[in-house]
Amino acid sequence: MSALAKPLSTPPSPAPQSEWNVEAVRVDFPILSTRVYNRPLIYFDNAATTQKPLVVVDAISNYYLYGNANIHRGVHYLSEKATDAFETVRHQVQTFIGARSANEIVFVRGATEGLNLLAATLGRTRVKSGDEILISIMEHHSNIVPWQLLCEQTGARLVVIPMHANGELDQAAFEKLLTPRTRILALTHVSNSIGSINPVKHMIQLAHRQNTVVILDAAQSVAHMPIDVQDLDCDFMVLSGHKLYGPTGIGMLYGKGSLLDSLPPYQSGGDMISSVRIEKSTFHKAPQKFEAGTPHIAGVLGLGAALDYLTRLGMAAIATYENSLLAYATQVLTGIPHLRIIGQAREKSGIISFTIDDVHPHDIGTILDRSGIAIRAGHHCTMPLWESLGIVATARVSLGLYNTPGEIDHLAETLNGVRKVMGL
Ligand code: PMP
């Protein structure tokens, strides 16, 4: 631990090596042994996207090098192999999130596309003028704007659950805002900006009493804790592969079987139809009904490798390690003069947003960058959240399974010097 990070008393000790061999994990991620500006890379931008283990890249390149074929419609060996591999990943996703059936898993481009699919299809079937769609103030833009557009189209009203200053949603307000008019509750599981873990299971139970359909945005939770959709009882859930140590351009939409089947198609074209006549077409059942065109086959196979990888490490072990890192980082950062952590919910995932007095977050980001430390600075796609707090931007550190206490020490050391670099 560096001398500069001293205002601390004794920091909590991170998980013992015997429980989590972080050095062994790091070997799986070649990028972590590269240098930027001739400094060892320290990657703390995991909420934006995670790095990829070699097994994920291998799965993608093996497909293109030795298994490339289109799926579902080929009668030849390669096509059948590719189809099998693709559909196996659907079962892996089912197991990973505890869905009842693989047919409840739709492959999409990412959480954003999943949410747009839901806004478009629920919008056409379940939302009319006078209805309400309930979101929270801490939603990512991708869980705000599709609902705004839907409200404009239908005459429904967007209603927002406020937050307490500590970063926890105001549950009393939520209970008041939830009414028989609430058709949809679209809620993030974990805030990408301030790390709050929302009490979604309880909120889902309350919403179901009003017959409200609940969509969970699990983009920020699924890589960091075990998730069981049947236990949570959400109706839909959206996920992004690239935040799960998998490839970009692939995501998942989970939906309860009967609900998915009740929705109309989103995009249309090849692969989602069972017959096409000029007068009228008929469609496959879910999930194929929602997978028009050639999918991102390599992305799905890479995702499968990522899920295998995470399952081998164990989601509970990942959560335990990351929680210890979060506790350590919070304590270390709290000891830095002029630094203010925004969002101190009692239940938090490994995301720390902060400001330093008189220094713009972008300057914090640039100074850290020159020390080899990658963080995010800005509004993190949650502008309404910051507006509600009267803050324009923050710096954000987001942790992943390969981060180490030593990296946090280096972060603290550099942050301690930020005001000096700015001449303050
Ligand atoms: N929801 C949350 C909470 C997110 O953090 C993000 C990505 N930052 C998204 C949705 C959108 O995910 P994607 O860009 O992968 O579609």
Coordinates of C-alpha atoms and ligand atoms in Angstrom, one line a residue:
M1 CA 0.0 0.0 0.0
S2 CA 1.4 3.4 -1.0
A3 CA 2.3 6.1 1.5
L4 CA 0.1 8.6 -0.4
A5 CA -3.0 6.7 0.4
K6 CA -2.3 7.0 4.1
P7 CA -5.2 8.8 5.7
L8 CA -6.6 5.3 6.2
S9 CA -6.7 3.3 9.3
T10 CA -6.4 -0.4 8.6
P11 CA -8.0 -1.3 5.3
P12 CA -10.2 -4.4 5.2
S13 CA -8.3 -7.3 3.9
P14 CA -9.3 -8.5 0.4
A15 CA -10.3 -12.2 -0.1
P16 CA -7.5 -14.6 0.7
Q17 CA -5.7 -15.9 -2.3
S18 CA -6.7 -19.5 -1.4
E19 CA -10.3 -18.6 -2.1
W20 CA -9.7 -16.6 -5.3
N21 CA -6.6 -17.0 -7.3
V22 CA -6.7 -13.6 -9.1
E23 CA -3.3 -14.1 -10.6
A24 CA -4.4 -17.3 -12.3
V25 CA -7.5 -15.6 -13.5
R26 CA -5.5 -12.7 -15.0
V27 CA -3.5 -15.0 -17.1
D28 CA -6.7 -15.9 -19.0
F29 CA -6.9 -12.2 -20.2
P30 CA -4.0 -11.4 -22.4
I31 CA -4.9 -7.7 -22.5
L32 CA -4.2 -7.4 -18.8
S33 CA -0.5 -7.9 -19.4
T34 CA -0.2 -5.1 -22.0
R35 CA 1.0 -1.6 -21.3
V36 CA -0.5 1.8 -22.1
Y37 CA 1.8 4.9 -22.1
N38 CA 4.4 2.4 -21.0
R39 CA 2.6 1.7 -17.8
P40 CA 0.9 -1.6 -16.9
L41 CA -2.7 -1.4 -17.9
I42 CA -5.1 -1.2 -15.0
Y43 CA -8.6 -1.7 -16.3
F44 CA -11.4 -0.2 -14.2
D45 CA -14.0 0.4 -16.9
N46 CA -15.8 -2.9 -16.5
A47 CA -19.3 -1.4 -16.4
A48 CA -18.7 -0.1 -19.9
T49 CA -17.4 -3.4 -21.2
T50 CA -15.4 -6.2 -19.7
Q51 CA -12.2 -7.7 -21.2
K52 CA -12.3 -11.1 -22.9
P53 CA -10.6 -14.3 -21.8
L54 CA -8.7 -16.2 -24.4
V55 CA -11.4 -19.0 -24.5
V56 CA -13.9 -16.5 -25.8
V57 CA -11.6 -15.3 -28.6
D58 CA -10.7 -18.9 -29.4
A59 CA -14.4 -19.9 -29.7
I60 CA -15.0 -17.0 -32.2
S61 CA -11.9 -17.7 -34.3
N62 CA -12.5 -21.5 -34.2
Y63 CA -15.9 -21.0 -35.6
Y64 CA -14.7 -18.8 -38.4
L65 CA -11.6 -20.9 -39.2
Y66 CA -13.1 -24.4 -38.9
G67 CA -16.9 -24.2 -38.4
N68 CA -18.3 -21.4 -40.5
A69 CA -21.7 -22.0 -41.9
N70 CA -25.2 -20.5 -41.7
I71 CA -27.5 -22.1 -39.2
H72 CA -31.0 -23.6 -39.1
R73 CA -31.5 -24.0 -42.8
G74 CA -28.5 -26.0 -44.1
V75 CA -28.6 -29.7 -44.8
H76 CA -24.8 -30.1 -44.7
Y77 CA -22.4 -31.2 -42.0
L78 CA -21.0 -27.7 -41.2
S79 CA -24.4 -26.1 -41.0
E80 CA -25.7 -28.8 -38.7
K81 CA -22.7 -28.5 -36.4
A82 CA -23.0 -24.7 -36.3
T83 CA -26.8 -25.0 -35.5
D84 CA -26.1 -27.5 -32.7
A85 CA -23.4 -25.3 -31.2
F86 CA -25.7 -22.2 -31.5
E87 CA -28.6 -23.9 -29.8
T88 CA -26.4 -25.4 -27.1
V89 CA -25.6 -21.8 -26.0
R90 CA -29.3 -21.1 -25.7
H91 CA -29.4 -23.9 -23.2
Q92 CA -26.4 -22.6 -21.4
V93 CA -28.0 -19.2 -21.0
Q94 CA -31.1 -20.9 -19.7
T95 CA -29.1 -22.7 -17.1
F96 CA -27.0 -19.6 -16.3
I97 CA -30.1 -17.5 -15.4
G98 CA -32.3 -20.3 -14.2
A99 CA -35.0 -20.0 -16.9
R100 CA -37.6 -22.8 -17.2
S101 CA -36.9 -23.5 -20.9
A102 CA -34.4 -22.6 -23.6
N103 CA -37.3 -21.3 -25.6
E104 CA -37.5 -18.4 -23.2
I105 CA -34.1 -17.1 -24.4
V106 CA -34.0 -14.8 -27.4
F107 CA -30.7 -13.7 -28.9
V108 CA -30.5 -10.0 -29.6
R109 CA -27.7 -7.5 -30.1
G110 CA -27.6 -6.3 -26.5
A111 CA -29.6 -5.0 -23.6
T112 CA -30.5 -2.0 -25.7
E113 CA -32.1 -4.1 -28.5
G114 CA -33.9 -6.2 -25.9
L115 CA -35.5 -3.1 -24.4
N116 CA -36.4 -1.7 -27.8
L117 CA -37.9 -5.1 -28.8
L118 CA -40.1 -5.0 -25.6
A119 CA -41.1 -1.4 -26.0
A120 CA -42.2 -2.1 -29.6
T121 CA -44.0 -5.4 -29.0
L122 CA -45.5 -4.7 -25.6
G123 CA -46.4 -1.3 -27.0
R124 CA -48.4 -2.7 -29.8
T125 CA -50.3 -5.2 -27.6
R126 CA -50.5 -3.9 -24.0
V127 CA -50.2 -0.1 -23.8
K128 CA -52.8 2.5 -24.6
S129 CA -53.6 6.1 -23.9
G130 CA -53.9 6.7 -20.1
D131 CA -51.7 3.8 -19.1
E132 CA -48.6 4.3 -17.2
I133 CA -45.0 3.0 -17.6
L134 CA -43.0 3.1 -14.4
I135 CA -39.2 3.4 -14.5
S136 CA -36.7 4.6 -11.9
I137 CA -34.6 7.8 -11.9
M138 CA -31.4 5.7 -12.0
E139 CA -32.2 4.0 -15.4
H140 CA -29.7 3.9 -18.2
H141 CA -30.8 5.9 -21.2
S142 CA -31.6 2.6 -23.0
N143 CA -34.3 2.0 -20.4
I144 CA -35.7 5.5 -20.6
V145 CA -35.8 6.6 -24.3
P146 CA -37.7 3.6 -25.7
W147 CA -40.4 4.1 -23.2
Q148 CA -40.5 7.9 -23.8
L149 CA -41.0 7.2 -27.5
L150 CA -43.7 4.6 -26.7
C151 CA -45.5 7.1 -24.6
E152 CA -45.4 9.7 -27.4
Q153 CA -46.9 7.1 -29.8
T154 CA -49.6 5.8 -27.4
G155 CA -50.5 8.6 -25.1
A156 CA -49.3 6.6 -22.1
R157 CA -47.5 8.4 -19.3
L158 CA -43.9 7.8 -18.1
V159 CA -43.7 7.8 -14.3
V160 CA -40.5 7.8 -12.4
I161 CA -39.5 6.3 -9.0
P162 CA -37.3 8.8 -7.2
M163 CA -34.2 8.0 -5.2
H164 CA -32.9 8.9 -1.7
A165 CA -29.7 10.9 -1.5
N166 CA -27.8 7.7 -0.5
G167 CA -28.6 6.1 -3.8
E168 CA -31.5 3.8 -2.7
L169 CA -34.8 4.0 -4.5
D170 CA -37.6 5.5 -2.5
Q171 CA -39.7 2.5 -1.7
A172 CA -42.6 4.5 -0.2
A173 CA -42.8 6.6 -3.3
F174 CA -42.6 3.4 -5.4
E175 CA -45.6 1.9 -3.6
K176 CA -47.6 5.0 -4.2
L177 CA -46.7 5.3 -7.9
L178 CA -47.6 1.7 -8.5
T179 CA -51.3 1.6 -9.4
P180 CA -53.7 -0.4 -11.6
R181 CA -52.8 2.0 -14.4
T182 CA -49.1 0.8 -14.3
R183 CA -48.8 -1.5 -17.3
I184 CA -45.1 -1.9 -17.2
L185 CA -42.4 -1.6 -14.6
A186 CA -38.9 -1.4 -16.3
L187 CA -36.2 -1.4 -13.7
T188 CA -32.5 -1.8 -13.5
H189 CA -31.2 -4.5 -11.2
V190 CA -27.9 -2.6 -10.6
S191 CA -27.2 1.0 -11.3
N192 CA -24.4 1.4 -13.9
S193 CA -23.6 4.8 -12.5
I194 CA -23.6 4.4 -8.7
G195 CA -23.7 0.7 -8.2
S196 CA -26.9 0.5 -6.1
I197 CA -28.4 -3.0 -6.1
N198 CA -32.2 -2.5 -6.1
P199 CA -34.5 -4.8 -4.0
V200 CA -36.0 -6.1 -7.2
K201 CA -37.5 -9.3 -5.9
H202 CA -39.7 -7.4 -3.4
M203 CA -40.5 -4.7 -6.0
I204 CA -41.5 -7.4 -8.6
Q205 CA -43.9 -9.0 -6.0
L206 CA -45.6 -5.7 -5.4
A207 CA -45.8 -5.0 -9.1
H208 CA -47.4 -8.4 -9.8
R209 CA -50.2 -7.5 -7.3
Q210 CA -51.2 -4.8 -9.8
N211 CA -50.9 -7.1 -12.8
T212 CA -47.9 -5.0 -13.9
V213 CA -45.5 -6.7 -16.3
V214 CA -41.9 -6.4 -15.0
I215 CA -38.8 -6.0 -17.1
L216 CA -35.5 -6.2 -15.4
D217 CA -32.4 -4.6 -16.9
A218 CA -29.7 -7.0 -15.6
A219 CA -26.9 -5.6 -17.8
Q220 CA -24.9 -4.6 -14.8
S221 CA -25.7 -7.5 -12.4
V222 CA -25.5 -10.7 -14.3
A223 CA -21.6 -10.8 -14.5
H224 CA -21.3 -10.0 -10.8
M225 CA -23.7 -12.2 -8.8
P226 CA -25.8 -15.3 -9.2
I227 CA -29.1 -14.7 -10.9
D228 CA -32.2 -16.8 -11.0
V229 CA -35.1 -15.5 -13.0
Q230 CA -37.5 -18.0 -11.5
D231 CA -36.6 -16.9 -8.0
L232 CA -36.8 -13.2 -9.0
D233 CA -40.0 -13.9 -10.9
C234 CA -39.4 -11.1 -13.4
D235 CA -41.4 -11.3 -16.6
F236 CA -38.6 -10.2 -18.9
M237 CA -34.9 -9.6 -18.4
V238 CA -32.3 -8.0 -20.7
L239 CA -28.6 -8.8 -20.8
S240 CA -25.5 -7.8 -22.7
G241 CA -22.9 -10.4 -23.7
H242 CA -20.0 -7.9 -23.7
K243 CA -20.5 -7.0 -20.0
L244 CA -20.3 -10.7 -19.2
Y245 CA -16.8 -11.2 -20.5
G246 CA -18.3 -12.2 -23.9
P247 CA -18.3 -10.5 -27.3
T248 CA -19.9 -7.2 -28.3
G249 CA -23.0 -7.3 -30.5
I250 CA -24.7 -10.2 -28.7
G251 CA -27.2 -10.0 -25.9
M252 CA -30.1 -11.9 -24.5
L253 CA -33.7 -11.3 -23.8
Y254 CA -35.4 -13.6 -21.3
G255 CA -39.2 -13.7 -21.3
K256 CA -41.6 -16.1 -19.5
G257 CA -42.8 -18.5 -22.2
S258 CA -46.4 -17.6 -22.3
L259 CA -45.6 -13.9 -22.4
L260 CA -43.1 -14.2 -25.2
D261 CA -45.6 -16.3 -27.2
S262 CA -48.2 -13.6 -26.7
L263 CA -46.0 -10.9 -28.3
P264 CA -46.1 -10.0 -32.0
P265 CA -42.9 -10.2 -34.0
Y266 CA -40.4 -7.3 -33.8
Q267 CA -38.2 -7.5 -36.9
S268 CA -39.4 -9.7 -39.7
G269 CA -37.7 -11.6 -42.6
G270 CA -36.0 -15.0 -43.0
D271 CA -35.7 -17.5 -40.2
M272 CA -38.7 -16.2 -38.1
I273 CA -41.4 -17.4 -40.4
S274 CA -43.0 -20.8 -40.8
S275 CA -44.6 -19.9 -44.1
V276 CA -44.8 -16.9 -46.4
R277 CA -47.5 -16.3 -49.0
I278 CA -48.0 -13.0 -50.7
E279 CA -51.3 -12.6 -48.9
K280 CA -50.1 -13.5 -45.4
S281 CA -47.2 -15.1 -43.5
T282 CA -47.2 -17.2 -40.4
F283 CA -44.5 -17.1 -37.8
H284 CA -42.5 -19.5 -35.7
K285 CA -43.1 -19.6 -32.0
A286 CA -40.6 -17.8 -29.6
P287 CA -37.7 -17.6 -29.6
Q288 CA -37.3 -17.9 -33.4
K289 CA -40.2 -15.5 -34.0
F290 CA -37.9 -12.8 -32.6
E291 CA -34.7 -13.8 -34.4
A292 CA -35.2 -12.5 -38.0
G293 CA -32.3 -12.9 -40.4
T294 CA -28.8 -14.5 -39.9
P295 CA -27.9 -14.0 -36.3
H296 CA -24.5 -13.2 -34.8
I297 CA -23.5 -16.8 -34.8
A298 CA -19.8 -16.2 -33.8
G299 CA -21.0 -13.9 -31.0
V300 CA -23.3 -16.5 -29.6
L301 CA -20.5 -19.1 -29.6
G302 CA -18.2 -16.6 -27.9
L303 CA -20.9 -15.9 -25.4
G304 CA -21.2 -19.6 -24.7
A305 CA -17.4 -19.8 -24.0
A306 CA -17.8 -16.8 -21.6
L307 CA -20.7 -18.5 -19.7
D308 CA -18.6 -21.7 -19.5
Y309 CA -15.7 -19.7 -18.1
L310 CA -17.9 -17.9 -15.5
T311 CA -19.6 -21.1 -14.5
R312 CA -16.2 -22.7 -13.9
L313 CA -15.1 -19.9 -11.7
G314 CA -18.4 -19.9 -9.9
M315 CA -20.7 -16.8 -9.7
A316 CA -20.9 -17.0 -5.9
A317 CA -17.1 -16.9 -5.7
I318 CA -16.9 -14.0 -8.1
A319 CA -19.5 -12.1 -6.1
T320 CA -17.6 -12.7 -2.8
Y321 CA -14.3 -11.6 -4.3
E322 CA -15.7 -8.5 -6.0
N323 CA -17.5 -7.5 -2.8
S324 CA -14.2 -7.7 -0.9
L325 CA -12.6 -5.5 -3.6
L326 CA -15.5 -3.0 -3.4
A327 CA -15.2 -2.8 0.4
Y328 CA -11.5 -2.2 0.1
A329 CA -11.8 0.4 -2.7
T330 CA -14.5 2.2 -0.9
Q331 CA -12.4 2.5 2.2
V332 CA -9.3 3.5 0.4
L333 CA -11.1 6.1 -1.7
T334 CA -13.0 7.5 1.3
G335 CA -9.6 8.3 2.9
I336 CA -8.6 10.6 0.0
P337 CA -9.1 14.3 0.8
H338 CA -11.6 16.2 -1.3
L339 CA -12.9 13.0 -2.9
R340 CA -16.7 12.4 -2.6
I341 CA -18.3 9.1 -3.4
I342 CA -21.7 9.5 -4.9
G343 CA -24.1 6.7 -4.1
Q344 CA -23.7 4.9 -0.8
A345 CA -26.6 2.4 -0.9
R346 CA -26.4 -0.4 1.7
E347 CA -26.5 -3.0 -1.1
K348 CA -23.9 -2.1 -3.7
S349 CA -22.1 -3.8 -6.6
G350 CA -18.6 -2.9 -7.6
I351 CA -19.2 0.5 -9.1
I352 CA -17.9 3.6 -7.5
S353 CA -18.8 7.1 -8.8
F354 CA -16.9 10.0 -7.3
T355 CA -16.0 13.6 -7.7
I356 CA -12.9 15.5 -6.5
D357 CA -13.4 19.1 -5.4
D358 CA -12.6 21.7 -8.1
V359 CA -11.5 19.1 -10.7
H360 CA -13.6 18.1 -13.7
P361 CA -14.2 14.4 -13.9
H362 CA -12.7 14.4 -17.4
D363 CA -9.4 15.7 -16.0
I364 CA -9.5 13.0 -13.4
G365 CA -10.0 10.5 -16.2
T366 CA -7.1 11.9 -18.3
I367 CA -4.7 12.0 -15.4
L368 CA -5.5 8.4 -14.5
D369 CA -5.2 7.4 -18.1
R370 CA -1.7 8.7 -18.3
S371 CA -0.9 6.4 -15.4
G372 CA -2.2 3.5 -17.3
I373 CA -5.6 3.4 -15.4
A374 CA -8.7 3.2 -17.5
I375 CA -11.9 4.6 -15.9
R376 CA -15.0 6.3 -17.2
A377 CA -15.8 10.0 -16.8
G378 CA -19.1 11.8 -17.8
H379 CA -22.8 11.1 -17.3
H380 CA -22.6 7.4 -17.9
C381 CA -25.8 7.4 -19.9
T382 CA -27.9 8.4 -16.9
M383 CA -28.4 12.1 -17.3
P384 CA -31.7 12.2 -15.4
L385 CA -30.0 10.6 -12.4
W386 CA -27.3 13.3 -12.3
E387 CA -29.8 16.1 -12.9
S388 CA -31.8 14.9 -9.9
L389 CA -28.7 15.0 -7.8
G390 CA -27.5 18.4 -9.2
I391 CA -24.3 16.9 -10.5
V392 CA -23.2 17.2 -14.1
A393 CA -20.6 14.4 -14.3
T394 CA -18.6 12.0 -12.2
A395 CA -15.5 9.8 -12.5
R396 CA -16.5 6.1 -12.3
V397 CA -14.4 3.1 -11.3
S398 CA -16.1 -0.2 -12.0
L399 CA -14.6 -3.5 -10.8
G400 CA -14.3 -6.9 -12.5
L401 CA -13.2 -10.3 -11.4
Y402 CA -9.6 -9.8 -12.5
N403 CA -8.9 -6.5 -10.6
T404 CA -6.6 -6.6 -7.6
P405 CA -6.1 -4.7 -4.3
G406 CA -2.7 -3.6 -5.7
E407 CA -4.5 -1.9 -8.6
I408 CA -6.7 -0.2 -6.1
D409 CA -3.7 1.1 -4.2
H410 CA -2.2 2.4 -7.5
L411 CA -5.5 4.1 -8.2
A412 CA -5.6 5.7 -4.8
E413 CA -2.0 6.9 -5.1
T414 CA -2.7 8.6 -8.4
L415 CA -6.0 10.1 -7.2
N416 CA -4.2 11.6 -4.2
G417 CA -2.0 13.5 -6.6
V418 CA -4.8 14.7 -8.9
R419 CA -5.4 18.1 -7.3
K420 CA -1.6 18.8 -7.2
V421 CA -1.4 18.0 -11.0
M422 CA -4.2 20.5 -11.5
G423 CA -2.2 23.1 -9.5
L424 CA -4.7 23.1 -6.6
Ligands
PMP1 N1 -28.6 -1.0 -19.1 C1 -27.5 -0.8 -18.3 C2 -27.8 -0.7 -16.8 C3 -26.2 -0.6 -18.8 O1 -25.2 -0.3 -18.0 C4 -26.1 -0.6 -20.2 C5 -24.7 -0.4 -20.8 N2 -23.9 0.6 -20.2 C6 -27.2 -0.9 -21.0 C7 -28.4 -1.1 -20.4 C8 -27.1 -1.0 -22.5 O2 -26.3 -2.1 -22.8 P1 -25.8 -2.2 -24.3 O3 -25.1 -1.0 -24.7 O4 -24.8 -3.4 -24.2 O5 -26.9 -2.5 -25.2

